[in-house]
Amino acid sequence: MAEERRFRSASGALIALRRRQHSASCRELAVRGPRLQLRSLSAATSAVWLAAYGLFALSENSMVLSAAIFITLIGLIIYLHFMKIDQESLLVIGSLGIQVTSSYASGKESTTFIEMGQVKDVVINEAIHMQKVIYYLCILLQDPDDPQGVSEVVPLFQSSKPRLDCLIEVYKSCQEILEKRKTAPQSS
Amino acid sequence: NSPAPLPERAIYGFALFLGSWFGFILYLIWAYIPETWLFSLGLTYWPQKYWAVALPVYLLVAVGIGYILLFGINMMSTAPLSSTHTITDNYAKKQQQKKFQEEAIPALRDIPISEVNRMFFLPEK
């Protein structure tokens, strides 16, 4: 079953949370941010080209115009491939682990898998980020030496930065699966 | 070490007051009176008058940069989102668990973040 709900990100942009339940102990939560807007693309292109035309008018060098076109094209490709994240998803498989995927606008996907033995908990933490205090979901990794300790914190949904209402939904979904692993029989 | 007024402190304060007035008048004399008049009095070993303007300008620019620098240092020393310092610290790791006593106020302690989350976000059934 799949359901989709709209939320807002920390900066006010519209994001959509899609929840899919693959089985009793497997759930996928995907947060999709807004696509690249035509108006921001046009604004950036016009700004670069107007600046280049101004430089050309000052310096009478026509290479400035071709350079501006190249810069715009290459900049757009780099932005779409390395910086614009369209969708971030979290796949929680109860007995196996957690997989975090980021899909970029150019189609590139980068995934990280954390096995369940290393996962201590998935919590909503609040921290200072760029003159704001934001809530963010993070995976706490178990410290192998200390059962109560946390060795590492893996923040999730870094580029879409959902607000607390969306995070609570994701948190509840994850906790439903994580709770089961404590009551499930240990297999070793 | 109280900040109450003492006779020694009054004397220090007055000496500083006189010293700062003397320094200020000396600075004004150096900056404004033409060199020829000072030479005619026999006082020839002064720094260049350029510094009478340059030093205040340096000071003010340093204060302005200090604002930006402090802002930047603050941003740099904020723990990143992936650091464990946002969750715990040395004092919380080494805290002792006091025994629970009936009808007594529980001892103050740092509650682990998993427990806090469950309290806030999972509805009590």
Coordinates of C-alpha atoms in Angstrom, one line a residue:
Chain A
M1 CA 0.0 0.0 0.0
A2 CA 1.3 3.5 -0.8
E3 CA 0.2 6.9 0.4
E4 CA 1.5 10.3 -0.3
R5 CA 1.1 13.5 1.8
R6 CA 2.3 17.0 1.4
F7 CA 4.4 18.8 3.9
R8 CA 6.7 21.9 4.0
S9 CA 10.4 21.9 4.4
A10 CA 12.3 24.0 6.9
S11 CA 12.8 26.7 4.3
G12 CA 9.1 26.7 3.2
A13 CA 9.3 24.7 0.0
L14 CA 6.6 22.1 -0.7
I15 CA 7.7 18.5 -0.2
A16 CA 5.9 15.2 -0.5
L17 CA 6.2 12.2 1.8
R18 CA 5.4 8.8 0.2
R19 CA 5.0 5.8 2.4
R20 CA 5.0 2.3 1.0
Q21 CA 4.6 -0.8 3.1
H22 CA 6.2 -3.7 1.3
S23 CA 5.6 -6.3 4.0
A24 CA 5.1 -6.5 7.7
S25 CA 8.7 -5.6 8.5
C26 CA 9.7 -3.6 5.5
R27 CA 8.8 -0.1 4.8
E28 CA 10.0 2.6 2.4
L29 CA 9.6 6.3 3.1
A30 CA 10.5 8.7 0.3
V31 CA 10.7 12.5 0.6
R32 CA 10.5 14.3 -2.7
G33 CA 11.5 17.9 -3.1
P34 CA 10.4 20.4 -5.7
R35 CA 11.7 19.9 -9.2
L36 CA 14.0 22.6 -10.8
Q37 CA 11.7 25.5 -11.4
L38 CA 11.7 27.2 -14.8
R39 CA 11.6 30.6 -13.3
S40 CA 14.8 30.2 -11.2
L41 CA 16.6 28.6 -14.2
S42 CA 15.6 31.6 -16.4
A43 CA 16.5 34.0 -13.7
A44 CA 20.0 32.5 -13.3
T45 CA 20.6 32.3 -17.0
S46 CA 19.5 35.8 -17.6
A47 CA 21.6 37.2 -14.8
V48 CA 24.7 35.4 -16.1
W49 CA 24.1 36.5 -19.7
L50 CA 23.3 40.1 -18.8
A51 CA 26.5 40.3 -16.8
A52 CA 28.4 38.8 -19.7
Y53 CA 26.8 41.3 -22.1
G54 CA 27.8 44.1 -19.8
L55 CA 31.4 42.9 -19.7
F56 CA 31.3 42.6 -23.5
A57 CA 30.0 46.1 -23.9
L58 CA 32.9 47.3 -21.7
S59 CA 35.7 45.2 -23.1
E60 CA 34.6 44.6 -26.8
N61 CA 35.8 41.1 -26.5
S62 CA 33.4 38.6 -28.0
M63 CA 34.9 35.6 -26.2
V64 CA 33.1 36.8 -23.0
L65 CA 29.8 35.9 -24.7
S66 CA 30.8 32.4 -25.7
A67 CA 32.4 31.9 -22.3
A68 CA 29.1 32.9 -20.6
I69 CA 27.2 30.3 -22.7
F70 CA 29.7 27.6 -21.8
I71 CA 29.6 28.6 -18.1
T72 CA 25.8 28.5 -18.1
L73 CA 25.6 25.0 -19.7
I74 CA 28.4 23.4 -17.7
G75 CA 27.1 25.1 -14.5
L76 CA 23.6 23.7 -15.1
I77 CA 25.0 20.2 -15.7
I78 CA 27.2 20.3 -12.6
Y79 CA 24.3 21.6 -10.5
L80 CA 21.9 18.9 -11.7
H81 CA 24.4 16.1 -11.2
F82 CA 26.0 17.0 -8.0
M83 CA 23.8 19.4 -6.1
K84 CA 20.1 19.1 -6.9
I85 CA 18.6 16.2 -4.9
D86 CA 15.1 15.4 -6.1
Q87 CA 14.2 12.5 -3.7
E88 CA 15.6 11.1 -0.6
S89 CA 14.3 7.7 0.5
L90 CA 14.6 5.5 3.6
L91 CA 14.1 1.8 3.2
V92 CA 13.8 0.0 6.6
I93 CA 13.9 -3.8 6.6
G94 CA 13.3 -5.1 10.0
S95 CA 15.9 -7.9 10.3
L96 CA 18.4 -6.6 7.8
G97 CA 19.1 -3.0 8.0
I98 CA 18.4 0.5 6.8
Q99 CA 19.1 1.8 3.3
V100 CA 19.3 5.5 2.6
T101 CA 19.1 6.6 -1.1
S102 CA 19.5 10.1 -2.6
S103 CA 18.4 10.6 -6.2
Y104 CA 19.8 13.6 -8.0
A105 CA 18.1 15.5 -10.8
S106 CA 20.4 14.0 -13.4
G107 CA 19.3 10.5 -12.5
K108 CA 22.3 9.7 -10.3
E109 CA 21.5 7.8 -7.2
S110 CA 23.8 7.4 -4.2
T111 CA 22.9 4.8 -1.5
T112 CA 24.2 3.9 1.9
F113 CA 23.3 0.7 3.7
I114 CA 23.5 0.4 7.5
E115 CA 23.0 -3.1 8.9
M116 CA 20.6 -3.6 11.8
G117 CA 23.3 -4.7 14.2
Q118 CA 24.9 -1.3 14.0
V119 CA 21.6 0.7 14.4
K120 CA 20.9 1.7 17.9
D121 CA 17.9 3.9 17.2
V122 CA 16.3 6.3 14.8
V123 CA 15.5 9.6 16.6
I124 CA 14.5 13.2 16.0
N125 CA 17.2 15.4 17.1
E126 CA 17.3 19.2 17.2
A127 CA 20.5 21.1 16.6
I128 CA 21.8 24.5 15.5
H129 CA 22.2 24.8 11.8
M130 CA 23.1 28.2 10.1
Q131 CA 21.5 30.6 12.6
K132 CA 18.4 28.4 13.0
V133 CA 17.5 25.5 15.3
I134 CA 16.1 22.7 13.1
Y135 CA 14.7 19.3 13.8
Y136 CA 16.2 16.5 11.8
L137 CA 15.9 12.7 11.8
C138 CA 19.0 10.8 12.4
I139 CA 20.2 7.2 12.9
L140 CA 22.2 6.5 16.0
L141 CA 24.9 3.9 15.4
Q142 CA 25.8 1.6 18.2
D143 CA 29.2 1.8 19.9
P144 CA 30.6 -1.8 19.9
D145 CA 32.3 -1.3 23.2
D146 CA 29.6 0.4 25.2
P147 CA 26.0 -0.8 24.9
Q148 CA 24.6 2.5 26.0
G149 CA 26.9 4.7 23.9
V150 CA 26.5 6.2 20.5
S151 CA 29.4 6.0 18.2
E152 CA 28.1 8.0 15.3
V153 CA 25.1 10.1 14.2
V154 CA 23.9 9.8 10.6
P155 CA 21.6 12.7 9.7
L156 CA 18.8 11.9 7.2
F157 CA 16.9 14.0 4.7
Q158 CA 19.6 16.6 4.7
S159 CA 18.7 18.4 1.5
S160 CA 14.9 18.4 1.8
K161 CA 14.9 19.2 5.6
P162 CA 11.3 18.3 6.4
R163 CA 9.6 20.0 9.3
L164 CA 8.6 18.4 12.5
D165 CA 5.2 17.1 11.4
C166 CA 6.7 15.2 8.5
L167 CA 9.5 13.9 10.7
I168 CA 7.0 12.6 13.3
E169 CA 5.3 10.6 10.6
V170 CA 8.6 9.1 9.5
Y171 CA 9.7 8.5 13.1
K172 CA 6.5 6.6 14.0
S173 CA 6.8 4.4 10.9
C174 CA 10.5 3.6 11.7
Q175 CA 9.8 2.9 15.4
E176 CA 7.0 0.4 14.5
I177 CA 9.6 -1.7 12.7
L178 CA 12.4 -1.1 15.1
E179 CA 10.4 -2.1 18.1
K180 CA 9.7 -5.5 16.6
R181 CA 13.4 -6.4 16.4
K182 CA 13.7 -6.3 20.2
T183 CA 10.8 -8.7 20.7
A184 CA 11.8 -10.9 17.7
P185 CA 13.8 -14.0 18.7
Q186 CA 17.5 -13.7 18.4
S187 CA 19.0 -15.8 15.7
S188 CA 22.7 -16.6 16.1
Chain B
N1 CA 37.5 39.6 45.7
S2 CA 34.4 41.7 46.0
P3 CA 33.9 44.7 43.7
A4 CA 33.4 47.0 46.7
P5 CA 35.2 50.4 46.7
L6 CA 38.6 50.4 48.5
P7 CA 41.0 53.2 49.1
E8 CA 43.6 51.5 46.9
R9 CA 41.1 51.2 44.1
A10 CA 40.2 54.9 44.4
I11 CA 43.9 55.8 44.1
Y12 CA 44.4 53.5 41.0
G13 CA 41.3 55.0 39.4
F14 CA 42.5 58.5 39.9
A15 CA 46.0 57.8 38.6
L16 CA 44.4 56.1 35.5
F17 CA 42.1 59.2 35.1
L18 CA 45.1 61.6 35.2
G19 CA 47.2 59.4 33.0
S20 CA 44.5 59.0 30.3
W21 CA 43.9 62.8 30.3
F22 CA 47.6 63.4 29.9
G23 CA 47.9 60.9 27.1
F24 CA 44.9 62.4 25.3
I25 CA 46.3 66.0 25.5
L26 CA 49.7 64.7 24.3
Y27 CA 48.0 63.0 21.3
L28 CA 46.1 66.2 20.5
I29 CA 49.3 68.3 20.7
W30 CA 51.2 65.8 18.5
A31 CA 48.4 65.6 15.9
Y32 CA 47.5 69.3 15.6
I33 CA 50.5 71.5 16.4
P34 CA 52.7 72.1 13.3
E35 CA 56.1 70.4 13.3
T36 CA 58.0 73.7 13.1
W37 CA 56.5 75.0 16.4
L38 CA 57.4 71.7 18.1
F39 CA 61.0 71.8 16.7
S40 CA 61.4 75.4 17.9
L41 CA 60.6 74.2 21.4
G42 CA 63.3 71.6 21.1
L43 CA 61.0 68.6 20.9
T44 CA 62.2 66.8 17.8
Y45 CA 61.8 63.1 18.4
W46 CA 58.2 62.4 17.5
P47 CA 56.8 59.7 15.3
Q48 CA 55.5 60.8 11.9
K49 CA 52.2 62.6 12.0
Y50 CA 50.9 60.0 9.5
W51 CA 50.3 57.7 12.4
A52 CA 48.1 60.2 14.2
V53 CA 45.5 59.4 11.6
A54 CA 46.5 55.9 10.7
L55 CA 46.4 54.3 14.2
P56 CA 42.7 55.2 14.9
V57 CA 41.7 54.0 11.4
Y58 CA 43.5 50.7 12.0
L59 CA 41.7 50.4 15.4
L60 CA 38.3 51.0 13.9
V61 CA 38.8 48.6 11.0
A62 CA 40.0 46.0 13.4
V63 CA 36.8 46.4 15.5
G64 CA 34.7 46.1 12.4
I65 CA 36.5 43.0 11.3
G66 CA 36.2 41.7 14.8
Y67 CA 32.5 41.6 14.5
I68 CA 32.7 39.5 11.3
L69 CA 35.4 37.3 12.8
L70 CA 33.4 36.6 15.9
F71 CA 30.4 35.6 13.8
G72 CA 32.6 33.3 11.8
I73 CA 34.2 31.7 14.8
N74 CA 30.8 31.1 16.2
M75 CA 29.7 29.4 13.1
M76 CA 32.8 27.3 12.9
S77 CA 32.6 26.0 16.5
T78 CA 28.9 25.0 16.2
A79 CA 28.9 21.2 16.2
P80 CA 27.9 19.8 12.7
L81 CA 24.6 17.8 12.5
S82 CA 26.5 14.5 12.3
S83 CA 28.4 15.0 15.6
T84 CA 27.6 13.1 18.8
H85 CA 28.0 16.4 20.7
T86 CA 24.5 17.2 19.8
I87 CA 23.3 14.2 21.7
T88 CA 25.6 13.7 24.7
D89 CA 28.8 14.8 26.3
N90 CA 31.3 13.6 28.8
Y91 CA 29.3 14.5 31.9
A92 CA 26.2 12.7 30.6
K93 CA 28.2 9.6 29.7
K94 CA 29.8 9.4 33.2
Q95 CA 26.7 10.2 35.2
Q96 CA 25.7 7.8 38.1
Q97 CA 22.4 6.2 38.3
K98 CA 20.8 7.0 41.6
K99 CA 18.5 4.5 43.2
F100 CA 14.8 5.1 42.8
Q101 CA 13.1 6.0 46.2
E102 CA 9.4 5.8 46.7
E103 CA 7.6 9.2 47.2
A104 CA 10.8 11.1 46.7
I105 CA 11.5 13.5 43.8
P106 CA 13.7 11.6 41.3
A107 CA 17.3 12.7 41.1
L108 CA 18.3 15.0 38.3
R109 CA 19.9 13.2 35.4
D110 CA 20.4 13.4 31.6
I111 CA 17.6 11.4 29.9
P112 CA 18.8 9.5 26.8
I113 CA 17.5 10.9 23.6
S114 CA 15.6 7.7 22.6
E115 CA 13.6 7.9 25.8
V116 CA 12.8 11.6 25.2
N117 CA 11.7 10.9 21.7
R118 CA 9.4 8.1 22.7
M119 CA 7.9 10.4 25.3
F120 CA 7.3 13.2 22.9
F121 CA 6.4 11.6 19.7
L122 CA 4.8 8.2 20.3
P123 CA 1.3 8.6 21.7
E124 CA 0.7 6.9 25.0
K125 CA -1.8 4.1 24.7

